[in-house]
PDB file of C-alpha atoms in Angstrom:
ATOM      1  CA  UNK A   1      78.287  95.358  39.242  1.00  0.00           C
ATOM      2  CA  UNK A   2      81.071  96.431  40.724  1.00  0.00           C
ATOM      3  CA  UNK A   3      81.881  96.297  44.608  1.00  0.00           C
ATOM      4  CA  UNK A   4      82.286 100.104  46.460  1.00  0.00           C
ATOM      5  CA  UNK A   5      85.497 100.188  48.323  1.00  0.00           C
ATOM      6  CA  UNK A   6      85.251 101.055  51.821  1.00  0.00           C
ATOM      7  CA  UNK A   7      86.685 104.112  52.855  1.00  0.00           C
ATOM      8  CA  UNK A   8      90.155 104.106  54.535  1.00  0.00           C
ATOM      9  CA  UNK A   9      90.222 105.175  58.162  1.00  0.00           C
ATOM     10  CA  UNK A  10      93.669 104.636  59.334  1.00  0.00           C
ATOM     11  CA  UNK A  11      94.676 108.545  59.049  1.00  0.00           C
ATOM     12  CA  UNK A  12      91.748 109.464  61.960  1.00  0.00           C
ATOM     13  CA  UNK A  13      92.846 106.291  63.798  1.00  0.00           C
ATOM     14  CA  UNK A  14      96.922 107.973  63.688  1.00  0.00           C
ATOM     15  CA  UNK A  15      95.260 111.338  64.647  1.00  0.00           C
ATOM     16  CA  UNK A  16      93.087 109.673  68.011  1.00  0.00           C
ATOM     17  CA  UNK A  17      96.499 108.150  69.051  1.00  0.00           C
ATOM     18  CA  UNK A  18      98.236 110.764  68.396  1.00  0.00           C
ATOM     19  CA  UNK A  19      96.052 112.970  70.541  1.00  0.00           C
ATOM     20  CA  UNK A  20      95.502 110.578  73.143  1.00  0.00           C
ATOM     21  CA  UNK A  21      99.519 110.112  73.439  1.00  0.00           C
ATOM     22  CA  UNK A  22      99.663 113.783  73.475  1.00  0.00           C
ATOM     23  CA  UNK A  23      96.872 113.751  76.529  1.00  0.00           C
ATOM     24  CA  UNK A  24      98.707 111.831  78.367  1.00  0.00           C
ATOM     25  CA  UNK A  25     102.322 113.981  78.272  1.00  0.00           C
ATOM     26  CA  UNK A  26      99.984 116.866  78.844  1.00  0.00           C
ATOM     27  CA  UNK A  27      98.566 115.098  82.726  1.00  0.00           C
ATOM     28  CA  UNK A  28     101.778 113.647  83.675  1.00  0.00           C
ATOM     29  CA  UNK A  29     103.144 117.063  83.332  1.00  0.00           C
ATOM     30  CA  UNK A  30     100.494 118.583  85.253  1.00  0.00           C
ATOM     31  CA  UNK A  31     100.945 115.361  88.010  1.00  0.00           C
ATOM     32  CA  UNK A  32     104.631 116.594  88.077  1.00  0.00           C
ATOM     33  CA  UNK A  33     103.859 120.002  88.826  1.00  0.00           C
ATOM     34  CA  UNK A  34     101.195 119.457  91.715  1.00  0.00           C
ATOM     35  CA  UNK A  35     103.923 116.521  93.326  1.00  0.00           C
ATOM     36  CA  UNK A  36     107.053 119.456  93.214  1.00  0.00           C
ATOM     37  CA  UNK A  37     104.784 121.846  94.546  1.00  0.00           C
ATOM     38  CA  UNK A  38     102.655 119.668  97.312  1.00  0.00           C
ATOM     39  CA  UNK A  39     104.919 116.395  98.353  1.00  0.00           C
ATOM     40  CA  UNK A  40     104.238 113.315  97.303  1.00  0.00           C
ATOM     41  CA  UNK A  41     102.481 111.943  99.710  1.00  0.00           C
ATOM     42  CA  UNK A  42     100.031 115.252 100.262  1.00  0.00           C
ATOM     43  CA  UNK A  43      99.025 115.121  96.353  1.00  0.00           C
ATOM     44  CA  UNK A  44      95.921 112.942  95.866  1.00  0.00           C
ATOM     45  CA  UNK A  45      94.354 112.158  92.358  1.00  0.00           C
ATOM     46  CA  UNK A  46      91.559 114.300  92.956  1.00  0.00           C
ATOM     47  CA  UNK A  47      93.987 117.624  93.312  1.00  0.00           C
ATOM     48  CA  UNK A  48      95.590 116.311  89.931  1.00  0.00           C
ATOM     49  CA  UNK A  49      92.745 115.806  88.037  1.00  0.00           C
ATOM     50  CA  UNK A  50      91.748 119.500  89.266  1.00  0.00           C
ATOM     51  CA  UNK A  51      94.507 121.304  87.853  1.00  0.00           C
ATOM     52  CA  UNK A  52      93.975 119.130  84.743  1.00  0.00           C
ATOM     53  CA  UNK A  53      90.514 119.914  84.586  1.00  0.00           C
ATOM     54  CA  UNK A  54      89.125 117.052  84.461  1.00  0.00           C
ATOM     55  CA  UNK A  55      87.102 114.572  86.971  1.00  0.00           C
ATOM     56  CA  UNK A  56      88.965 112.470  89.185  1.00  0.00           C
ATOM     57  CA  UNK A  57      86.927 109.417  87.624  1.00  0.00           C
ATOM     58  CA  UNK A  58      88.159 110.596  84.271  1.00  0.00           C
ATOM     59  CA  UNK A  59      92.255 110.426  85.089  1.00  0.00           C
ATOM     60  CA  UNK A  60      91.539 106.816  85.763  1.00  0.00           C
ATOM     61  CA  UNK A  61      91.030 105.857  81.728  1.00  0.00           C
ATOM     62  CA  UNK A  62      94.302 107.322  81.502  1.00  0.00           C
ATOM     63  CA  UNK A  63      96.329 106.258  84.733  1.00  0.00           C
ATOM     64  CA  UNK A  64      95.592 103.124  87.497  1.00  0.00           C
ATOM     65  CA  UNK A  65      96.866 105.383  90.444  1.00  0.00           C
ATOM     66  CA  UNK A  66      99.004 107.954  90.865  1.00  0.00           C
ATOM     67  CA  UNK A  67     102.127 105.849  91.556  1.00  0.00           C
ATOM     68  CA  UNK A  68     101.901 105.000  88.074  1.00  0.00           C
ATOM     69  CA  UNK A  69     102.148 108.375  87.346  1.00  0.00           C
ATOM     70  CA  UNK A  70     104.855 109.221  89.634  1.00  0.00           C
ATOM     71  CA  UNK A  71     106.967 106.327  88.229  1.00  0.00           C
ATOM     72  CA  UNK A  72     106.330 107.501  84.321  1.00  0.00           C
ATOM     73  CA  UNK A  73     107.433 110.783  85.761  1.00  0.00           C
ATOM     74  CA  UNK A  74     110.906 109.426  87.292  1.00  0.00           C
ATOM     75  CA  UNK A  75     111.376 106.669  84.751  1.00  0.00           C
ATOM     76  CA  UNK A  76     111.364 109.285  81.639  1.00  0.00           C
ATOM     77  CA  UNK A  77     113.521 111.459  83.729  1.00  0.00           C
ATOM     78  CA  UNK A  78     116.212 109.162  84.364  1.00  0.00           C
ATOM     79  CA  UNK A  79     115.777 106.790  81.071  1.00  0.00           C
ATOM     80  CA  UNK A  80     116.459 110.528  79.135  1.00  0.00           C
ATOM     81  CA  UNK A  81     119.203 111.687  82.193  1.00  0.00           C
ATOM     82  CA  UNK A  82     121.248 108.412  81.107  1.00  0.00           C
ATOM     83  CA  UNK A  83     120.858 108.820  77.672  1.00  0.00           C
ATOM     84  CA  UNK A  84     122.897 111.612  77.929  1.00  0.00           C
ATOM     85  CA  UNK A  85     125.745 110.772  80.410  1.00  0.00           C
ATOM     86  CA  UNK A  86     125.779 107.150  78.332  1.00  0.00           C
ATOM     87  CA  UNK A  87     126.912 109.360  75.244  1.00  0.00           C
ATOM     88  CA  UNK A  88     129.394 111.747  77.434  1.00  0.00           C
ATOM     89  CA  UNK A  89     131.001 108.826  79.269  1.00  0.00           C
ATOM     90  CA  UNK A  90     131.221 106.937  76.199  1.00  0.00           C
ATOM     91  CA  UNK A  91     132.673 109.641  73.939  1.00  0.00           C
ATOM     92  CA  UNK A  92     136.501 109.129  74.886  1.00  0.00           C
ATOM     93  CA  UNK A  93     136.671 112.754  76.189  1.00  0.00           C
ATOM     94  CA  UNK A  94     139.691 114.015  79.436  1.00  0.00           C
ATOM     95  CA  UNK A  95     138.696 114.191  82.745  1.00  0.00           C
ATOM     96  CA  UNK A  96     138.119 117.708  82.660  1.00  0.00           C
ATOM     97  CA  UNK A  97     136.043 117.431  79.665  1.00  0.00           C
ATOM     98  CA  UNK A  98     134.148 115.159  80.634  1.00  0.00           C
ATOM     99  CA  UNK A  99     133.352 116.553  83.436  1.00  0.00           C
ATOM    100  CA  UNK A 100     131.629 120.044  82.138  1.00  0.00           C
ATOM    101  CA  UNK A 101     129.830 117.686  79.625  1.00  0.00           C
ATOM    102  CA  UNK A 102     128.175 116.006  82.727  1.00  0.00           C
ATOM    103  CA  UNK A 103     127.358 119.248  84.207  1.00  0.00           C
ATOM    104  CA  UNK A 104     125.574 120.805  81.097  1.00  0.00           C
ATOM    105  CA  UNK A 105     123.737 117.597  80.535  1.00  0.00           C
ATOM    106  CA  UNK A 106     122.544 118.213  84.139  1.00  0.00           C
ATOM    107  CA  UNK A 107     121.173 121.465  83.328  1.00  0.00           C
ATOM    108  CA  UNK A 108     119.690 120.372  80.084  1.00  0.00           C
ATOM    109  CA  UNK A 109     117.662 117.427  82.254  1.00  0.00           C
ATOM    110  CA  UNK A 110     116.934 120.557  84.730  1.00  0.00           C
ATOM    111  CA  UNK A 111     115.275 122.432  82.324  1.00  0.00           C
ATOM    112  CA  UNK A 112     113.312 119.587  80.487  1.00  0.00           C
ATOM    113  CA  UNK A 113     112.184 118.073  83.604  1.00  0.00           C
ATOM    114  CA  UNK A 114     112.628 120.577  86.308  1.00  0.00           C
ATOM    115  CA  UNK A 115     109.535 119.161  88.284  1.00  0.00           C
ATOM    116  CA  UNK A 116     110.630 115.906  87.839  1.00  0.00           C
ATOM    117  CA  UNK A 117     114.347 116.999  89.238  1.00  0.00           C
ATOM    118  CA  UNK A 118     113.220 118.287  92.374  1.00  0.00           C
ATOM    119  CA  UNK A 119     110.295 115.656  93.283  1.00  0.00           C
ATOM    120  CA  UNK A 120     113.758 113.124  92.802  1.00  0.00           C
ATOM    121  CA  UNK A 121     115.608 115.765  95.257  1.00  0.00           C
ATOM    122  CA  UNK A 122     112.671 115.518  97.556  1.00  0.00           C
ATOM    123  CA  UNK A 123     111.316 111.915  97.758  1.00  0.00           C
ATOM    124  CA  UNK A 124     113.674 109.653  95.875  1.00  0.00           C
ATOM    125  CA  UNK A 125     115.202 109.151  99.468  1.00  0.00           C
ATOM    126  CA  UNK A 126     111.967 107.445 100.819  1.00  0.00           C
ATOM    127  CA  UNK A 127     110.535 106.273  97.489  1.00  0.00           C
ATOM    128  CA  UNK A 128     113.272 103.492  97.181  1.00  0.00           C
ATOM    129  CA  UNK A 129     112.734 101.450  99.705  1.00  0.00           C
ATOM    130  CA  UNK A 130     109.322 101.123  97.868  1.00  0.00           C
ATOM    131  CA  UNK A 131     109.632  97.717  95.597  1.00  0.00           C
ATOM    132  CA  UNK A 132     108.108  99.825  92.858  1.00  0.00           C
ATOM    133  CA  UNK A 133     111.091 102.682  93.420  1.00  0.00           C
ATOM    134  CA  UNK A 134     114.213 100.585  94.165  1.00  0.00           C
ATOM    135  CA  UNK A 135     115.377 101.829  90.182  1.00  0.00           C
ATOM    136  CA  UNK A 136     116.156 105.185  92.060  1.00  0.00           C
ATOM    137  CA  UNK A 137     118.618 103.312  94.231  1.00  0.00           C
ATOM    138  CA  UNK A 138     120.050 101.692  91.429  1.00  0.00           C
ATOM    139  CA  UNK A 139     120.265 104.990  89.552  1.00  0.00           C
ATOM    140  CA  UNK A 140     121.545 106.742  91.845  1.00  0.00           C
ATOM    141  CA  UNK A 141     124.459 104.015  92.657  1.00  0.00           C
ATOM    142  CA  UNK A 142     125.279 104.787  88.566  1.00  0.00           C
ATOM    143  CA  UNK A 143     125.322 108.715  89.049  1.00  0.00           C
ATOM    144  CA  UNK A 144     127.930 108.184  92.085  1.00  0.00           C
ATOM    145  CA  UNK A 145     130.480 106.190  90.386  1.00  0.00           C
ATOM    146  CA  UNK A 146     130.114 108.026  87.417  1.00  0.00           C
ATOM    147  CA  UNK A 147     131.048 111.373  88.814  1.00  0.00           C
ATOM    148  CA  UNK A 148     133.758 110.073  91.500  1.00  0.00           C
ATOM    149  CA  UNK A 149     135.568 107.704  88.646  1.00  0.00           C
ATOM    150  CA  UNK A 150     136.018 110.824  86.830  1.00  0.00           C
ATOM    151  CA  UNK A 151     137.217 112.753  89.249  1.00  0.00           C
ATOM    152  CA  UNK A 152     139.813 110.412  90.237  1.00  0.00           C
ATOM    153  CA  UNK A 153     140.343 110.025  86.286  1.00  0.00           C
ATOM    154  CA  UNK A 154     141.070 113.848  86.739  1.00  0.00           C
ATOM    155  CA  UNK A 155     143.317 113.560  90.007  1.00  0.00           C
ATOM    156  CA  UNK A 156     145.572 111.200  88.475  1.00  0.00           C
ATOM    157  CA  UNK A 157     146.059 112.828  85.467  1.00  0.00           C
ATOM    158  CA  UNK A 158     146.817 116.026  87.397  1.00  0.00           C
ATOM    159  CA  UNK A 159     144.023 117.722  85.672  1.00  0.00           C
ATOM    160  CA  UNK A 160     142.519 118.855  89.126  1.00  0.00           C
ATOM    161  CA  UNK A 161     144.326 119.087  92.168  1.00  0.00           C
ATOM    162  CA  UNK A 162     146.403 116.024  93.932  1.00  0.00           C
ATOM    163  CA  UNK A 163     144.740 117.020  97.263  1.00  0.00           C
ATOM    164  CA  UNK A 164     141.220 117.006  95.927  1.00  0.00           C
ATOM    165  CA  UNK A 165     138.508 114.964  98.112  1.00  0.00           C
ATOM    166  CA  UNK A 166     136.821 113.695  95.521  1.00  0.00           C
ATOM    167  CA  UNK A 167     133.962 112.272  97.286  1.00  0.00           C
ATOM    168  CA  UNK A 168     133.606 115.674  99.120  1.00  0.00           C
ATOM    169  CA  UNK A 169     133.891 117.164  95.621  1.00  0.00           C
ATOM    170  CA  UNK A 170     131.304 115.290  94.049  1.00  0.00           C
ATOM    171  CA  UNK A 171     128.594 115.685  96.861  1.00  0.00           C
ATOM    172  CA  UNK A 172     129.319 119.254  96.358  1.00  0.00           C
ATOM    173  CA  UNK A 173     128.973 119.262  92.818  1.00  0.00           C
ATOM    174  CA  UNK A 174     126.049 117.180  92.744  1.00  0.00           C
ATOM    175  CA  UNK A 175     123.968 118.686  95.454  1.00  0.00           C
ATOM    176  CA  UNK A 176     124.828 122.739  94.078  1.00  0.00           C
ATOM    177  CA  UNK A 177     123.681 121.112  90.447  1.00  0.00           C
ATOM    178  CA  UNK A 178     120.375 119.383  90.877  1.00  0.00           C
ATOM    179  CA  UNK A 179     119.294 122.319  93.902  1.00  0.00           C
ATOM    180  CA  UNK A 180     119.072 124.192  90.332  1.00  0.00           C
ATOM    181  CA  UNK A 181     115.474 123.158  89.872  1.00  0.00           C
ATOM    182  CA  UNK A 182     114.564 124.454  93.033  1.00  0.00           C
ATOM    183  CA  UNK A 183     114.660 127.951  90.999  1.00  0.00           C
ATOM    184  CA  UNK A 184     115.352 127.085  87.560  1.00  0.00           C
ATOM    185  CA  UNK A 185     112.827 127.755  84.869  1.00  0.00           C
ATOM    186  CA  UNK A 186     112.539 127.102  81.428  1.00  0.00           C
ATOM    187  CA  UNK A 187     112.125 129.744  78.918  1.00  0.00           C
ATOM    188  CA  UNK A 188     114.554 132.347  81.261  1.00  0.00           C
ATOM    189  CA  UNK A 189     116.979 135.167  80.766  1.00  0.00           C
ATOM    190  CA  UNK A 190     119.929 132.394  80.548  1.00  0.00           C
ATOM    191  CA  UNK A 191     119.682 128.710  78.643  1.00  0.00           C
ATOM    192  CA  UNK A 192     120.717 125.857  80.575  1.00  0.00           C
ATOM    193  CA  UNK A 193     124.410 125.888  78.356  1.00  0.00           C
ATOM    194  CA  UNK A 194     125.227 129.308  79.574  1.00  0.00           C
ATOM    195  CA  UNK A 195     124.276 128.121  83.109  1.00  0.00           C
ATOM    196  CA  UNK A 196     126.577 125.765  83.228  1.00  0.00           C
ATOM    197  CA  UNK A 197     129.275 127.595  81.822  1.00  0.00           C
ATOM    198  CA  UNK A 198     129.048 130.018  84.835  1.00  0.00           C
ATOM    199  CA  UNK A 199     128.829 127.603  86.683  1.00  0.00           C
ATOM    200  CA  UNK A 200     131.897 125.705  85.833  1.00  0.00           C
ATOM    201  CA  UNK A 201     133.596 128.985  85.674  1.00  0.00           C
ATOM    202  CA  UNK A 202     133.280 128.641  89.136  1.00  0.00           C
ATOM    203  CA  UNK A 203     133.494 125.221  90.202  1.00  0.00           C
ATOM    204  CA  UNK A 204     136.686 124.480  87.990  1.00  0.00           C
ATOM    205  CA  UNK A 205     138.680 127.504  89.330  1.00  0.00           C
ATOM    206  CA  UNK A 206     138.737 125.627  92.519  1.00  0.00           C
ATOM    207  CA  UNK A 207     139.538 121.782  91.832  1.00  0.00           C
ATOM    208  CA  UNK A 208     141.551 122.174  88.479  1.00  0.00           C
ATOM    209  CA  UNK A 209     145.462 122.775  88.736  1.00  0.00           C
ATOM    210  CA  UNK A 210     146.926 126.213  88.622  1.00  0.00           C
ATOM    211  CA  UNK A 211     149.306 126.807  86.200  1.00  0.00           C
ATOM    212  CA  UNK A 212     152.789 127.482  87.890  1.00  0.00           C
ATOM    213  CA  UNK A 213     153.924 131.197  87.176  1.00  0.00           C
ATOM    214  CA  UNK A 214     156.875 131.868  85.773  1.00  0.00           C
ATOM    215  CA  UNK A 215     159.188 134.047  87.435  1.00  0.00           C
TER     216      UNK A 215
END
């Protein structure tokens, strides 16, 4: 007599960890929110698990503590940040170039993780001299010698001006792109591309060379 096969159960097994994957996008993005809006150090589990909710008892099946949260939060942000300035630095392009590709990666990163852009405004200052937080040092020592090494790439190829402070220039850069999130949100009148473009209408009138006019 012939032996019954046993059903196959691998597609509900894809579809729990599929959902259970998709949970967990779905908290840290509420845990993102409720640290931009609150601070850091004023959010406590029990206010996340509200706005998700759930019970307080219940985000633990998901989470240990909420600095595991907060570093999933700053570690996607960054790991996705430098996937995209790893491709722009690495793609051969002029100063100037190179330069407004940095920029609209910027805004991109603002509007996929704008909570996750200003909580690094806000804390990243404090969080690294945390053990579990000293990536955001290192990070941020990446971002600065990205920006000024292309700056000076552009200064000495008289793309932008010989008199340029470029280490004034790039704090300025740096600190109008990023204060985006402060008031940037996704799914507005203007994309994050034709942000930047304004934006660099802007910025470049002032650092790049003029052309000479001919009399």
């Amino acid at each position: 007599m012939p032996t019954k096969k046993k059903p196959q159960v691998t597609a509900p097994k894809k579809s729990a960890a599929a959902a259970a994957v998709a949970r967990r996008g779905e908290l840290l993005s509420t845990a993102a929110e409720v640290f931009a809006e609150h601070g850091y150090n004023a959010t406590t589990v029990r206010r996340i698990a509200d706005e998700a909710g759930m019970l307080a008892g219940s985000l633990y099946y998901h989470f240990d503590s909420k600095e595991s949260m907060l570093e999933e939060i700053l570690r996607t942000f960054l790991d996705e940040l430098w996937h995209g300035y790893d491709a722009v630095l690495g793609a051969g392009l002029g100063p100037r170039e190179t330069l407004e590709a940095l920029v609209t990666e910027s805004f991109r990163e603002i509007d996929r993780h704008r909570a996750a852009v200003a909580i690094y405004q806000k804390e990243s200052k404090q969080l690294a001299a945390q053990e579990r937080f000293t990536f955001l040092a290192e990070s941020q020592r990446r971002f600065e010698k990205a920006w000024l090494s292309t700056l000076r790439r552009g200064v000495t190829a008289r793309v932008f001006r010989a008199d340029l402070d470029v280490r004034l220039t790039y704090r300025f850069v740096r600190d109008t792109v990023w204060v985006a999130a402060s008031w940037y949100r996704p799914g507005g009148q203007h994309s994050p591309e034709e942000i930047a473009r304004q934006y660099l209408s802007m910025v470049l009138d002032g650092i790049a060379v003029r052309a000479q006019s001919v009399p």
